[in-house]
Amino acid sequence: MGDKFERLRRVIDEFNRLHGSEAESSIVSVDGNEVIIEFEGSFCATCGLYDYFDDIKWEALDFGLEIEPVEVIEAEEDEFEHGRYVVRYRLGRKSMLVPIPRKADKG
């Protein structure tokens, strides 16, 4: 898990480098394949809020990680367009492929 955690930390660092003027992210916890990430900031009014949560997924691919946002578990907003969101992610993806049964060889 150490290598995955290090890569995840680098993903967060890269996200903060790219989006830090609008939103900062931090790892709250990692438990098995579940990752909790907190986002806080003013967020870009013209960008979709969920785009920030998806950006973590796209940044992770550059570091060899697959991570999917699952749900927003906390949301706080004030009247000055400042917010705090806690998002649950799943590390890795479940395969959606279903194996096709092979026909028995006729001999």
mmCIF file of C-alpha atoms in Angstrom:
data_model
loop_
_atom_site.group_PDB
_atom_site.id
_atom_site.type_symbol
_atom_site.label_atom_id
_atom_site.label_comp_id
_atom_site.label_asym_id
_atom_site.label_seq_id
_atom_site.Cartn_x
_atom_site.Cartn_y
_atom_site.Cartn_z
ATOM 1 C CA MET A 1 0.000 0.000 0.000
ATOM 2 C CA GLY A 2 2.993 2.297 0.542
ATOM 3 C CA ASP A 3 3.628 2.758 -3.186
ATOM 4 C CA LYS A 4 -0.062 3.442 -3.873
ATOM 5 C CA PHE A 5 -0.205 5.943 -1.027
ATOM 6 C CA GLU A 6 2.906 7.723 -2.300
ATOM 7 C CA ARG A 7 1.462 7.935 -5.812
ATOM 8 C CA LEU A 8 -1.853 9.162 -4.401
ATOM 9 C CA ARG A 9 -0.009 11.856 -2.457
ATOM 10 C CA ARG A 10 1.692 12.935 -5.688
ATOM 11 C CA VAL A 11 -1.720 13.074 -7.410
ATOM 12 C CA ILE A 12 -2.965 15.408 -4.667
ATOM 13 C CA ASP A 13 0.179 17.561 -4.971
ATOM 14 C CA GLU A 14 -0.336 17.860 -8.733
ATOM 15 C CA PHE A 15 -4.044 18.689 -8.314
ATOM 16 C CA ASN A 16 -3.151 21.423 -5.822
ATOM 17 C CA ARG A 17 -0.469 22.788 -8.142
ATOM 18 C CA LEU A 18 -2.970 23.037 -11.006
ATOM 19 C CA HIS A 19 -6.073 24.127 -9.059
ATOM 20 C CA GLY A 20 -4.683 25.645 -5.865
ATOM 21 C CA SER A 21 -5.990 29.133 -6.597
ATOM 22 C CA GLU A 22 -9.538 27.724 -6.722
ATOM 23 C CA ALA A 23 -9.513 24.554 -4.661
ATOM 24 C CA GLU A 24 -7.123 22.607 -2.442
ATOM 25 C CA SER A 25 -7.413 18.891 -1.796
ATOM 26 C CA SER A 26 -6.040 16.692 0.966
ATOM 27 C CA ILE A 27 -6.161 13.010 1.841
ATOM 28 C CA VAL A 28 -8.350 12.413 4.892
ATOM 29 C CA SER A 29 -7.962 8.634 5.050
ATOM 30 C CA VAL A 30 -7.039 5.530 3.101
ATOM 31 C CA ASP A 31 -8.601 2.226 4.126
ATOM 32 C CA GLY A 32 -8.040 -0.671 1.768
ATOM 33 C CA ASN A 33 -9.465 0.413 -1.583
ATOM 34 C CA GLU A 34 -11.392 3.351 -0.122
ATOM 35 C CA VAL A 35 -9.895 6.837 -0.171
ATOM 36 C CA ILE A 36 -11.483 9.908 1.421
ATOM 37 C CA ILE A 37 -10.376 13.249 -0.033
ATOM 38 C CA GLU A 38 -11.349 16.699 1.219
ATOM 39 C CA PHE A 39 -11.697 19.658 -1.149
ATOM 40 C CA GLU A 40 -11.851 23.237 0.064
ATOM 41 C CA GLY A 41 -11.861 26.554 -1.748
ATOM 42 C CA SER A 42 -13.779 29.086 -3.771
ATOM 43 C CA PHE A 43 -14.034 26.807 -6.835
ATOM 44 C CA CYS A 44 -14.442 28.264 -10.310
ATOM 45 C CA ALA A 45 -18.003 29.490 -10.838
ATOM 46 C CA THR A 46 -17.966 28.547 -14.531
ATOM 47 C CA CYS A 47 -16.577 25.046 -13.928
ATOM 48 C CA GLY A 48 -18.800 22.251 -12.754
ATOM 49 C CA LEU A 49 -18.182 21.356 -9.128
ATOM 50 C CA TYR A 50 -17.979 17.654 -9.938
ATOM 51 C CA ASP A 51 -15.286 18.383 -12.524
ATOM 52 C CA TYR A 52 -12.898 19.001 -9.623
ATOM 53 C CA PHE A 53 -13.707 15.577 -8.180
ATOM 54 C CA ASP A 54 -13.191 13.959 -11.599
ATOM 55 C CA ASP A 55 -9.901 15.810 -12.114
ATOM 56 C CA ILE A 56 -8.401 13.684 -9.330
ATOM 57 C CA LYS A 57 -9.321 10.613 -11.390
ATOM 58 C CA TRP A 58 -7.625 11.980 -14.515
ATOM 59 C CA GLU A 59 -4.513 13.115 -12.631
ATOM 60 C CA ALA A 60 -4.261 9.660 -11.030
ATOM 61 C CA LEU A 61 -4.027 7.979 -14.429
ATOM 62 C CA ASP A 62 -0.815 9.929 -15.076
ATOM 63 C CA PHE A 63 0.621 8.302 -11.939
ATOM 64 C CA GLY A 64 -0.557 4.781 -12.799
ATOM 65 C CA LEU A 65 -3.544 4.765 -10.429
ATOM 66 C CA GLU A 66 -7.178 4.077 -11.152
ATOM 67 C CA ILE A 67 -9.506 5.926 -8.807
ATOM 68 C CA GLU A 68 -13.227 6.629 -9.125
ATOM 69 C CA PRO A 69 -15.315 9.145 -7.177
ATOM 70 C CA VAL A 70 -18.163 7.255 -5.485
ATOM 71 C CA GLU A 71 -20.058 9.836 -3.429
ATOM 72 C CA VAL A 72 -19.905 13.225 -1.772
ATOM 73 C CA ILE A 73 -20.205 12.402 1.928
ATOM 74 C CA GLU A 74 -20.008 15.966 3.296
ATOM 75 C CA ALA A 75 -20.797 19.338 1.731
ATOM 76 C CA GLU A 76 -20.575 22.767 3.337
ATOM 77 C CA GLU A 77 -21.057 26.033 1.458
ATOM 78 C CA ASP A 78 -21.251 29.639 2.574
ATOM 79 C CA GLU A 79 -22.773 32.659 0.879
ATOM 80 C CA PHE A 80 -19.387 33.808 -0.433
ATOM 81 C CA GLU A 81 -18.923 30.920 -2.893
ATOM 82 C CA HIS A 82 -16.572 29.105 -0.570
ATOM 83 C CA GLY A 83 -17.096 25.423 0.015
ATOM 84 C CA ARG A 84 -15.770 22.297 1.643
ATOM 85 C CA TYR A 85 -16.548 18.850 0.241
ATOM 86 C CA VAL A 86 -15.493 15.415 1.391
ATOM 87 C CA VAL A 87 -15.572 12.781 -1.334
ATOM 88 C CA ARG A 88 -15.273 8.998 -1.106
ATOM 89 C CA TYR A 89 -13.256 7.366 -3.888
ATOM 90 C CA ARG A 90 -12.712 3.735 -4.807
ATOM 91 C CA LEU A 91 -9.114 2.863 -5.638
ATOM 92 C CA GLY A 92 -9.023 0.540 -8.637
ATOM 93 C CA ARG A 93 -11.909 -0.374 -10.858
ATOM 94 C CA LYS A 94 -14.108 -3.397 -10.915
ATOM 95 C CA SER A 95 -14.048 -5.069 -14.278
ATOM 96 C CA MET A 96 -17.228 -4.635 -16.255
ATOM 97 C CA LEU A 97 -16.206 -7.332 -18.712
ATOM 98 C CA VAL A 98 -18.092 -10.596 -18.608
ATOM 99 C CA PRO A 99 -16.213 -13.625 -19.946
ATOM 100 C CA ILE A 100 -17.847 -15.313 -22.922
ATOM 101 C CA PRO A 101 -18.217 -19.067 -22.417
ATOM 102 C CA ARG A 102 -16.287 -21.115 -24.943
ATOM 103 C CA LYS A 103 -18.025 -23.744 -26.990
ATOM 104 C CA ALA A 104 -16.798 -27.256 -26.350
ATOM 105 C CA ASP A 105 -14.456 -28.503 -29.034
ATOM 106 C CA LYS A 106 -16.118 -30.939 -31.393
ATOM 107 C CA GLY A 107 -13.874 -33.793 -32.073
#
